[in-house]
Short mmCIF file of C-alpha atoms in Angstrom, two decimals:
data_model
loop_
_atom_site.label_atom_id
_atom_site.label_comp_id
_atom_site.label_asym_id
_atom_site.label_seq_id
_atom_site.Cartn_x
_atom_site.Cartn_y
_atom_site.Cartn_z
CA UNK A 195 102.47 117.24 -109.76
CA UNK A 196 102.49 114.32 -112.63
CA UNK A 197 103.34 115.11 -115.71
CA UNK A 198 103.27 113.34 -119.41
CA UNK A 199 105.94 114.14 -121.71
CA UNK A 200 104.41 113.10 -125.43
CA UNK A 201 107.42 112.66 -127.73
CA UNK A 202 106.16 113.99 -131.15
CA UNK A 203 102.50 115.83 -131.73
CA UNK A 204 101.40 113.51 -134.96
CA UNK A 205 98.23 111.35 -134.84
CA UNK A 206 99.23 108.52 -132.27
CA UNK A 207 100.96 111.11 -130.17
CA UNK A 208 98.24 113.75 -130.10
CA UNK A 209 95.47 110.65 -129.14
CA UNK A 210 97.51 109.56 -126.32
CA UNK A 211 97.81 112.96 -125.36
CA UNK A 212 94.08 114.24 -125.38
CA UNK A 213 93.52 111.07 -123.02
CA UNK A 214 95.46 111.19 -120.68
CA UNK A 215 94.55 114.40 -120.08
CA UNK A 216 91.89 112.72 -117.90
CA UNK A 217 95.00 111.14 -115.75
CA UNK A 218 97.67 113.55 -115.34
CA UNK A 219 97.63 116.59 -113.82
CA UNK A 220 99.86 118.42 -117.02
CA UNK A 221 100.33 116.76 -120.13
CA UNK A 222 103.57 118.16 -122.68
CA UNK A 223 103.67 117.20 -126.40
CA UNK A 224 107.04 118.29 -127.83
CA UNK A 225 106.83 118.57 -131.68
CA UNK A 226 109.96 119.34 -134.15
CA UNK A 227 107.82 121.13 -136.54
CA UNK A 228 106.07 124.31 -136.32
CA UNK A 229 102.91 122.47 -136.45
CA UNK A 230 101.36 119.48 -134.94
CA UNK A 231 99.53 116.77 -136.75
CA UNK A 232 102.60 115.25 -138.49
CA UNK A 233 102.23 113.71 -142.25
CA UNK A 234 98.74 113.70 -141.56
CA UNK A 235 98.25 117.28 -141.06
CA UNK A 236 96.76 119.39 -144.05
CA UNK A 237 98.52 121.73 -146.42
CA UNK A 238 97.01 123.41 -149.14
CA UNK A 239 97.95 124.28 -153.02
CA UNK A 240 96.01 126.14 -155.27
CA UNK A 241 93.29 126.45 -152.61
CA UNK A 242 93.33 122.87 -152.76
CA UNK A 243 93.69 120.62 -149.39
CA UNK A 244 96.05 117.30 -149.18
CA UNK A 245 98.15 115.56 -146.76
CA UNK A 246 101.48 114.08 -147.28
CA UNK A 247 99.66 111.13 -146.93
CA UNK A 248 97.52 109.66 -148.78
CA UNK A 249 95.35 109.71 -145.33
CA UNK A 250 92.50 107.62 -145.55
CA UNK A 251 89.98 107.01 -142.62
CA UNK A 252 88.38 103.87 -142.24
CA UNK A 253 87.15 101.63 -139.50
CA UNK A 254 86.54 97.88 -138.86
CA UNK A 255 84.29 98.35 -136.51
CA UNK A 256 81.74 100.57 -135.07
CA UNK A 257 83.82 101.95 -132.57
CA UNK A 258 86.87 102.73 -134.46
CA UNK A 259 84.00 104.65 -136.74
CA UNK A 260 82.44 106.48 -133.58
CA UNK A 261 85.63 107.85 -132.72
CA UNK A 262 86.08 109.28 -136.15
CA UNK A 263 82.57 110.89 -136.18
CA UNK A 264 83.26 112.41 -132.57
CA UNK A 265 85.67 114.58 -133.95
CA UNK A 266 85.20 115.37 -137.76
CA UNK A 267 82.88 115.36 -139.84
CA UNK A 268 83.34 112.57 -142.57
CA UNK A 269 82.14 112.07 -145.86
CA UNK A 270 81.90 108.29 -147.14
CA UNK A 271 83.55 107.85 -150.25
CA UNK A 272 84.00 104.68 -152.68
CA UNK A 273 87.75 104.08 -153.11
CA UNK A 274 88.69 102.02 -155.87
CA UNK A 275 92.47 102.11 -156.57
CA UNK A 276 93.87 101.53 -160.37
CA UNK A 277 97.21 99.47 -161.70
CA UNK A 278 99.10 101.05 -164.35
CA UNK A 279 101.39 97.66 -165.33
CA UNK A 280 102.46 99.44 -168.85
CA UNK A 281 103.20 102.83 -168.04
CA UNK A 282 100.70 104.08 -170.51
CA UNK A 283 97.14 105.89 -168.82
CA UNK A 284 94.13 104.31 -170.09
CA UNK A 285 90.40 104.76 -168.66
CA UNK A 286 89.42 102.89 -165.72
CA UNK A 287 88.54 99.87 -167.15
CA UNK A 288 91.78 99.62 -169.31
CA UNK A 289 93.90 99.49 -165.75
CA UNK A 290 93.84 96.37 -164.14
CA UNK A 291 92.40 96.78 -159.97
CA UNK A 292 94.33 96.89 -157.12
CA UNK A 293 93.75 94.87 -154.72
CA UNK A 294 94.85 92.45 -157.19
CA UNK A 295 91.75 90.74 -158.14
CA UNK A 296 90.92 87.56 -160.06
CA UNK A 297 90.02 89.27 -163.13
CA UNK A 298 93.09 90.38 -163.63
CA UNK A 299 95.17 87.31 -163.58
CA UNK A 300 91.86 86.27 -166.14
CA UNK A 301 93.46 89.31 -168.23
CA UNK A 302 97.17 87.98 -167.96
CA UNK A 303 95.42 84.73 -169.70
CA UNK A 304 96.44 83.04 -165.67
CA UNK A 305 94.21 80.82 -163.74
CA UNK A 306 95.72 80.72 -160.09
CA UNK A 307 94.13 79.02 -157.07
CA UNK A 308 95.58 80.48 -153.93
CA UNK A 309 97.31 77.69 -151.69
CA UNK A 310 98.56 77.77 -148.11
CA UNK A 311 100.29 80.99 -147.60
CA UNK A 312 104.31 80.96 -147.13
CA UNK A 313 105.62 82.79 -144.79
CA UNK A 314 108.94 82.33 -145.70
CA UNK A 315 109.47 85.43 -147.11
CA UNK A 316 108.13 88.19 -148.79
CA UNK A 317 108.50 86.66 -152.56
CA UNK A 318 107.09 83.02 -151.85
CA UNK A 319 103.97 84.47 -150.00
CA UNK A 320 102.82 86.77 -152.52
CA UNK A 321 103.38 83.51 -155.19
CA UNK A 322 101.59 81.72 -152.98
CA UNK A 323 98.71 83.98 -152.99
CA UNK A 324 98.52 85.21 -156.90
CA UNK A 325 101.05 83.26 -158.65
CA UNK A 326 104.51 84.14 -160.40
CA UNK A 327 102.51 85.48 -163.38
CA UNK A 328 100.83 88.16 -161.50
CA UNK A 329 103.98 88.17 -158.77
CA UNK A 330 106.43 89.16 -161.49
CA UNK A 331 103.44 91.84 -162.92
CA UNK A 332 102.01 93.68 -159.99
CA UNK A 333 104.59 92.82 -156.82
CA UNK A 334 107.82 92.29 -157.84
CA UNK A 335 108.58 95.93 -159.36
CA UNK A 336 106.76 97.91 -157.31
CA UNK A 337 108.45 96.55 -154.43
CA UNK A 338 111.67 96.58 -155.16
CA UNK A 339 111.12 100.34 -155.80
CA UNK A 340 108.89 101.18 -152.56
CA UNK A 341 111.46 98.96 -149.88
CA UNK A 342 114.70 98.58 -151.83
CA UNK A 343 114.81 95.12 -151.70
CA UNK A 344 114.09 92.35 -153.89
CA UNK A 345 111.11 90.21 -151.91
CA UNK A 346 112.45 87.65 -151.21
CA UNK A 347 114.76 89.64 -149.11
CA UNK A 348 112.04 90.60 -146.93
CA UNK A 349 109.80 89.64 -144.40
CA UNK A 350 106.19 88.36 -144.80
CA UNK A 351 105.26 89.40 -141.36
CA UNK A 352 103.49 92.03 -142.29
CA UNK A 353 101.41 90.91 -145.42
CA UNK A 354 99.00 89.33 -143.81
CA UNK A 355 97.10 92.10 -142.50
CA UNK A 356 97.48 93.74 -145.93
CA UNK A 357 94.84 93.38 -149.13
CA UNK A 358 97.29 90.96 -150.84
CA UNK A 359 95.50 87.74 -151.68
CA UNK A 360 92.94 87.41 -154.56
CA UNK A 361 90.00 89.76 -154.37
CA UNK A 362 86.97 89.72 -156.20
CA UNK A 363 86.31 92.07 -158.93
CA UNK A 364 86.27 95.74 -159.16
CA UNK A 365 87.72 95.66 -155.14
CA UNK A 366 87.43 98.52 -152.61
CA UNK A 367 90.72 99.50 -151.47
CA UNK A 368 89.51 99.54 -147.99
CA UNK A 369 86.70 96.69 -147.83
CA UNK A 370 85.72 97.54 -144.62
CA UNK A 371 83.21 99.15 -142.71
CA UNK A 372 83.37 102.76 -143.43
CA UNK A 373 85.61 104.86 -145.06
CA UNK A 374 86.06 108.16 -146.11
CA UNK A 375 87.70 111.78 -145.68
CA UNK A 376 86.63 114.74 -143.13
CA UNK A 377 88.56 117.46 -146.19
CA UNK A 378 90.72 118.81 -143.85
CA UNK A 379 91.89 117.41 -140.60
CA UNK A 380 92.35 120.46 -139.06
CA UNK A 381 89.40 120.43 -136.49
CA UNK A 382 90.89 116.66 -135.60
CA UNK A 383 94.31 117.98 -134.56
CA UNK A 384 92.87 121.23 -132.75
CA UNK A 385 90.38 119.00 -130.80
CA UNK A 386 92.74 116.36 -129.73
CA UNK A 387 95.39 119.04 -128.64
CA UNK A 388 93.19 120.52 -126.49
CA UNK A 389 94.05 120.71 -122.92
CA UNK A 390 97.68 119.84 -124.05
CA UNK A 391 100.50 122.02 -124.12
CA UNK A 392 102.44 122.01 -127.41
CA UNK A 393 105.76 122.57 -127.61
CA UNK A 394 105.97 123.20 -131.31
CA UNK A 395 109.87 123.79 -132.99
CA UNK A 396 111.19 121.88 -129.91
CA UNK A 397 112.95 118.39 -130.87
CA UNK A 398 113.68 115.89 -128.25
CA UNK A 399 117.86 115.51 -128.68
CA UNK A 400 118.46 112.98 -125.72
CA UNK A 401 117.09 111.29 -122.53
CA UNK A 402 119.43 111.01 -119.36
CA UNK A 403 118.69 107.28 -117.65
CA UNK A 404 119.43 106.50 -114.27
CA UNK A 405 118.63 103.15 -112.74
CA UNK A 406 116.45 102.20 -115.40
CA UNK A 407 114.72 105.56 -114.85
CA UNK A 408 114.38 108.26 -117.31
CA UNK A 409 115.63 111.31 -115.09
CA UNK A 410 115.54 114.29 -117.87
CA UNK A 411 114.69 115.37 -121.21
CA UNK A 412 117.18 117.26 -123.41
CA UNK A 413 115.31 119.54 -126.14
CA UNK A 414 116.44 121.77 -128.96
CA UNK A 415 114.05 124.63 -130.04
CA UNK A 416 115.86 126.25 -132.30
CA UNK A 417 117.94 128.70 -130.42
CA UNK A 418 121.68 129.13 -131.52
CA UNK A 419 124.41 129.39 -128.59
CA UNK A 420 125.98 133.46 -130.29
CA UNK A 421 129.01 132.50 -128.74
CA UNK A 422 129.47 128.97 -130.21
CA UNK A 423 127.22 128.65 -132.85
CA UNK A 424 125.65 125.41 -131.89
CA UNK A 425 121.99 124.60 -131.23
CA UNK A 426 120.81 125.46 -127.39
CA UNK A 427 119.54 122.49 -125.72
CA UNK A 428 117.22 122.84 -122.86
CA UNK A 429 117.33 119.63 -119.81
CA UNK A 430 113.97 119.42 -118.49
CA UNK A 431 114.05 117.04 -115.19
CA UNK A 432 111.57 114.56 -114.66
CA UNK A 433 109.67 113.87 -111.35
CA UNK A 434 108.93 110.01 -110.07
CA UNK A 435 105.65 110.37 -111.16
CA UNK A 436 105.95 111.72 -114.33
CA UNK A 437 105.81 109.50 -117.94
CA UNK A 438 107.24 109.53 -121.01
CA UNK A 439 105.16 108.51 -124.47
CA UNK A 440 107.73 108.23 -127.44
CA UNK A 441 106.28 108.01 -130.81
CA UNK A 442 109.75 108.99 -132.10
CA UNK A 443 111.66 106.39 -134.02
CA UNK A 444 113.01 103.91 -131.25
CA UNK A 445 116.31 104.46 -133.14
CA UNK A 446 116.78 108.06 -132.50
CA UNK A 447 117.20 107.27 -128.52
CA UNK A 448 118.85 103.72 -128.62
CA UNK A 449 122.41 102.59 -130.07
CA UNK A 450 120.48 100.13 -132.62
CA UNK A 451 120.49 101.10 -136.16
CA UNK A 452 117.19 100.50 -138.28
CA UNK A 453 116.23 101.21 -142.22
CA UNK A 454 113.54 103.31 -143.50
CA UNK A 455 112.41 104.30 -146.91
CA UNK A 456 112.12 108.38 -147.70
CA UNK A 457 109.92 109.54 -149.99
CA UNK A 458 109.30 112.43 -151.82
CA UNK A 459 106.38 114.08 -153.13
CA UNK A 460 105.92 116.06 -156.18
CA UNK A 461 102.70 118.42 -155.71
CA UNK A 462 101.59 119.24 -158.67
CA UNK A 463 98.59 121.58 -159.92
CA UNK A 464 97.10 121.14 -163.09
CA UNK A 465 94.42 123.22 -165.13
CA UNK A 466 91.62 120.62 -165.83
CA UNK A 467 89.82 118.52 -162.98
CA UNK A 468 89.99 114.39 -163.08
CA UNK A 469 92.58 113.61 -165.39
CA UNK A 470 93.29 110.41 -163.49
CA UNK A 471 90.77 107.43 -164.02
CA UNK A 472 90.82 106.75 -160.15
CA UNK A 473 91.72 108.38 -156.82
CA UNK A 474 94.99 106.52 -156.58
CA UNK A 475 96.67 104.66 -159.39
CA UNK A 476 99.44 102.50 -158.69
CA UNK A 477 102.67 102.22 -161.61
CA UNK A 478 104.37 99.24 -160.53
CA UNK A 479 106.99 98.56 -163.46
CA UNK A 480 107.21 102.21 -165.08
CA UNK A 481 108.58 105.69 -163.97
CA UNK A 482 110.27 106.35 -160.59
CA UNK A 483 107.01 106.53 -159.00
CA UNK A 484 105.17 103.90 -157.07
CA UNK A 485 101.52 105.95 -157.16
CA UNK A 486 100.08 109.23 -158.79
CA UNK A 487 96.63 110.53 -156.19
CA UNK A 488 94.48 112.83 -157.39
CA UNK A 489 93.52 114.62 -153.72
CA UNK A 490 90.13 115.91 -154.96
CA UNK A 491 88.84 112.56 -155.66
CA UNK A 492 90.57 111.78 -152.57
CA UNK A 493 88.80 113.83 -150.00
CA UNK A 494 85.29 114.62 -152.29
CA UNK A 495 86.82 118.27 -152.18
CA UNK A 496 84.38 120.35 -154.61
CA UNK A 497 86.94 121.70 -156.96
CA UNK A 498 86.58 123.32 -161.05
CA UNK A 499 88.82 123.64 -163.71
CA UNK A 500 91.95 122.19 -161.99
CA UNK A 501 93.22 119.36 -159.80
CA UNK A 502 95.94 118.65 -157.51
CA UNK A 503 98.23 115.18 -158.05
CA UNK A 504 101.15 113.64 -155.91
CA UNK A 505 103.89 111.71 -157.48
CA UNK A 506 105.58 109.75 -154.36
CA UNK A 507 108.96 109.03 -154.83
CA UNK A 508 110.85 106.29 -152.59
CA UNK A 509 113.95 106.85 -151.80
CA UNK A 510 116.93 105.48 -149.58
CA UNK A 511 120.58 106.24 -148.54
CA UNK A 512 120.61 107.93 -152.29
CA UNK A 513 117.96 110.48 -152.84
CA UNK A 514 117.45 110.68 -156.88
CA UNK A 515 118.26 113.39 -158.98
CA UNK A 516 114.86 116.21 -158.60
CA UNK A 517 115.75 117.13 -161.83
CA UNK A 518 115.22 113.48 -163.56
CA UNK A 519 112.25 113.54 -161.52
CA UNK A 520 110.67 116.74 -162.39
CA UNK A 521 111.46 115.91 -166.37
CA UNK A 522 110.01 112.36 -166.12
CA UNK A 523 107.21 113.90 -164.49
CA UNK A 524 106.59 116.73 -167.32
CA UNK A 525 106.66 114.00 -169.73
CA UNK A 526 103.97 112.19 -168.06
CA UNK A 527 101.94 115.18 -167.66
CA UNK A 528 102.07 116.07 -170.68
CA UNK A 529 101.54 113.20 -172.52
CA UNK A 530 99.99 110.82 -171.01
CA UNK A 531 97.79 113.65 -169.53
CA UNK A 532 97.49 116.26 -171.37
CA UNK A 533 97.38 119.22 -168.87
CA UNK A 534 99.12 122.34 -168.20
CA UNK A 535 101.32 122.76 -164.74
CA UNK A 536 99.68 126.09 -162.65
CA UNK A 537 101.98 125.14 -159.25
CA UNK A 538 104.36 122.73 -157.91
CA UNK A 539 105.12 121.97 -154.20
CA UNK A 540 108.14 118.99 -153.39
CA UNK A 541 108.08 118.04 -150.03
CA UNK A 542 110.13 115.00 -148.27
CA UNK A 543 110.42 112.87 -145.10
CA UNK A 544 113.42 110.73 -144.33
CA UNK A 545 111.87 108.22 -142.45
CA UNK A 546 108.38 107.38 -143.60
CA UNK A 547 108.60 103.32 -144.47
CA UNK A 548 109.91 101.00 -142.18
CA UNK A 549 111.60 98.19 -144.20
CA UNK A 550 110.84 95.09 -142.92
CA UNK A 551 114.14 93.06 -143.63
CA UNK A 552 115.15 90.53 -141.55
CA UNK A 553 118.02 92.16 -139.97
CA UNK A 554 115.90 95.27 -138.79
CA UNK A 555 113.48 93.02 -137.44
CA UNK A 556 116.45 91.35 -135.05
CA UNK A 557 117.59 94.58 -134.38
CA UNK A 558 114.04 95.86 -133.47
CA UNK A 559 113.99 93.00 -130.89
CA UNK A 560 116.90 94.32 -129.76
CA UNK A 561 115.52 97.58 -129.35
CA UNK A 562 112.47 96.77 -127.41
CA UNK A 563 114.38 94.75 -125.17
CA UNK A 564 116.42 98.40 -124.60
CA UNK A 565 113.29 100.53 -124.17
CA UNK A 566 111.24 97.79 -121.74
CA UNK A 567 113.63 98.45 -119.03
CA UNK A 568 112.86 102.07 -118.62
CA UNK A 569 110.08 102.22 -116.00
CA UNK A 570 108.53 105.34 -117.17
CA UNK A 571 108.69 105.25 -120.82
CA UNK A 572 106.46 104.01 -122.99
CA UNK A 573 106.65 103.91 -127.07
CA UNK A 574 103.85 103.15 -129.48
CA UNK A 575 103.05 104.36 -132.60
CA UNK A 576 104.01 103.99 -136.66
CA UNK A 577 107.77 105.33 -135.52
CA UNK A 578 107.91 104.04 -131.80
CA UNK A 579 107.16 100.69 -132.78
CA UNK A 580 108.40 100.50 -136.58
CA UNK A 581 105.26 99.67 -137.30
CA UNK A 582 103.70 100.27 -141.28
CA UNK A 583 100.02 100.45 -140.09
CA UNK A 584 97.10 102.77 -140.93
CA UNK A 585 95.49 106.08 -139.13
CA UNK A 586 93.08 103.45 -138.00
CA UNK A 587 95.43 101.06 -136.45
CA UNK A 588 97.49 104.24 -134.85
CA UNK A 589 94.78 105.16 -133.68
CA UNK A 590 93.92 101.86 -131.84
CA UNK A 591 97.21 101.73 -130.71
CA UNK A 592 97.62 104.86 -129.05
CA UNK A 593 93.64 103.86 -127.17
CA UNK A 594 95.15 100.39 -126.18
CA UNK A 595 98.14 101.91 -124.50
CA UNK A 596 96.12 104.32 -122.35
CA UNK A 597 94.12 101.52 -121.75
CA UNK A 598 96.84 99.26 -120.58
CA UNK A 599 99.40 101.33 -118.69
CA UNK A 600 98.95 100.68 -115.19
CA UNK A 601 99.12 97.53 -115.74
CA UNK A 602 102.66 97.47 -117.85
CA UNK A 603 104.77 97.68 -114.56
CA UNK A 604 107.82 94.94 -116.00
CA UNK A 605 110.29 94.67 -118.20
CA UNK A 606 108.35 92.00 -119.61
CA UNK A 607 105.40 93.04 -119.36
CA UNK A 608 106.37 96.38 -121.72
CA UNK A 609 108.21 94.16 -123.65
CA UNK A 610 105.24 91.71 -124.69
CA UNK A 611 102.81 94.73 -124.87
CA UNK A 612 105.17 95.88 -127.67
CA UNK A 613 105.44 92.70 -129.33
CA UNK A 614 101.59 92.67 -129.17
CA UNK A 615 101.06 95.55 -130.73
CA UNK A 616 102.96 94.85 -133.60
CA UNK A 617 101.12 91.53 -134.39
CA UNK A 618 98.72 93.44 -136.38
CA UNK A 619 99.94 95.96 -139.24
CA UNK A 620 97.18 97.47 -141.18
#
């Protein structure tokens, strides 16, 4: 009897999962959590829904749409993002867009004509793109708070599959397609898990290889040894037909360190309804913030008299002081608001970003190198492959590795499909 073991019950591993239901005779999604759908799932304050996100859908093509309209039902919705560059909240036409648009270098008193991108790193593509005028007022901040590093400490793999070069006027965040926002993604996760056994409050600790051969799982559910006092870990032993999806970070499983960027989010409640001037606005040189949303406006949720923001908070090896946080945040609301606080929720995730430095991109060689020579494992995903991508491009992911399996019977041939997948991040 085959089995598949899915490694984590989030987005990428719960679309792997529902299709491969088709192809194996039991299929096992372990989850650490006591709920599946990872940072996309939904939570709700102040009978309001959000994610940890922000989770946008969108598609760039008609099928990546049709598979979002055969599970939920979506409504479109005009996203326009906002850039706060002085810390003080002004109406929508006071902030400057984001993407970062031509009119807004205009505004900086800047005419820039975008040359041949350098990929050199981080810093000299984005100058390429906008120029140092508009580098050193919407890039250089913000990004030195959201990775940690200074640019031009950083790769430029991924910024070419991000909305980073000079847009025209009054962009879309997402000029593609279709986009929009189901409210909840509940009926997403439930549908997708059906057929699927989760293993909810079960974390995968270890994996015992043999011969280039996974041979068993080791899993903590939560159980305490009496005796001891240490966690109980269950082996589960694999047959020779059986697989194993990760969509863990690679890191967890392999003696290869990588970075990631935490963040934290500051829930917060408010009693009056669209105090920000957009969906998402984006503070690139002020407060400890990188973006305020405003979920309402984010998912066309039908809401009166109140709203619900997140304040996301990068972090690293340090977290920051909550309490700085919380009083910077007060001030804002406050002030630049004007609102009063009904309820607060602070949530955080360790590894959300992964940095793309060149040293964790060596290492993530490395890595895949270490994971291609295990016959019957197979990792994909915005962990698995230290990938920053979109729900779309999980999505795609997870369809292309169902798609491809049988055929990824090398070393080199999982090795390349890994490499492939990460050649587009959006």
């Amino acid at each position: 009897m085959s089995t598949c073991y899915i490694l984590g019950a989030g987005l990428t591993g719960l679309t792997v999962a529902s299709r491969f239901t088709e192809e194996f005779e039991n299929v096992v999604a372990f989850e650490k959590n006591d709920y599946i759908g990872g940072l996309c799932q939904t939570r709700r304050l102040e009978q309001i829904n959000y994610e940890f996100g922000p989770h946008v859908l969108y598609a760039k093509t008609r099928t990546q749409q049709a598979f979002w309209e055969s599970y939920l039902d979506n409504q479109l919705i005009d996203y326009r993002v906002r850039c706060c560059v002085n810390g003080k909240l002004g109406t929508y036409d006071e902030l400057y867009d984001f993407p970062i648009s031509r009119r807004n270098l205009k505004r900086l008193g800047v005419a820039h004509q975008a040359t041949a991108p350098d990929y050199s790193n981080f810093e000299n593509y984005m100058i390429s793109q906008i120029g140092r005028r508009g580098y050193d007022t919407f890039v250089k901040n913000y990004n030195i708070k959201q990775w940690g590093l200074d640019p031009k400490e950083m790769s430029a793999e991924w910024a070419r599959f991000r909305p980073l070069t000079l847009k025209d006027d009054n962009p879309k965040m997402f000029g593609d397609l279709w986009a929009g926002h189901p409210g909840s993604y509940e009926p997403l996760f439930e549908k997708l898990a059906q057929n699927v056994t989760i293993r909810t409050n079960h974390a995968v600790s270890a994996m015992v290889n043999a011969d280039g051969t996974i041979r068993a799982l080791e899993v903590r559910n939560g159980q305490v040894d009496p005796k001891t006092g240490t966690p109980v870990r269950k082996r589960i032993e694999l047959g020779p037909e059986d697989l194993i999806v990760n969509t863990l970070p690679l890191d967890l499983f392999f003696p290869t360190d990588l970075t990631w960027r935490g963040v934290i989010k500051v829930f917060t409640a408010l009693d009056r309804e669209g105090v920000m001037p957009s969906y998402s606005t984006t503070f690139p040189n002020h407060y400890p913030w990188t973006r305020v949303l405003e979920y309402p406006r984010h998912s066309g949720q039908p809401v009166e008299g109140k709203t619900l923001l997140s304040f996301a908070i990068p972090f690293g090896d340090h977290r920051p002081s909550l309490e700085e946080v919380m009083a910077q945040i007060n001030r804002f609301i406050k002030n630049e608001i004007g609102a009063n606080i009904i309820a607060r929720s602070v949530e955080s995730e360790r590894r959300v970003y992964p940095v793309s430095s060149k040293a964790n991109l060596t290492n993530l060689t490395k890595l895949f190198r270490q994971a291609a020579k295990l016959k019957n494992f197979l990792t994909v995903g915005r962990l698995g492959l230290f990938a920053y991508i979109s729900m779309a491009r999980a999505v795609e992911m997870a369809l292309e590795l169902v798609d491809n399996r049988t055929g990824l019977q090398s070393e080199q041939d999982r090795y390349d499909f890994y490499q492939h997948l990460r050649e587009e991040l959006w």
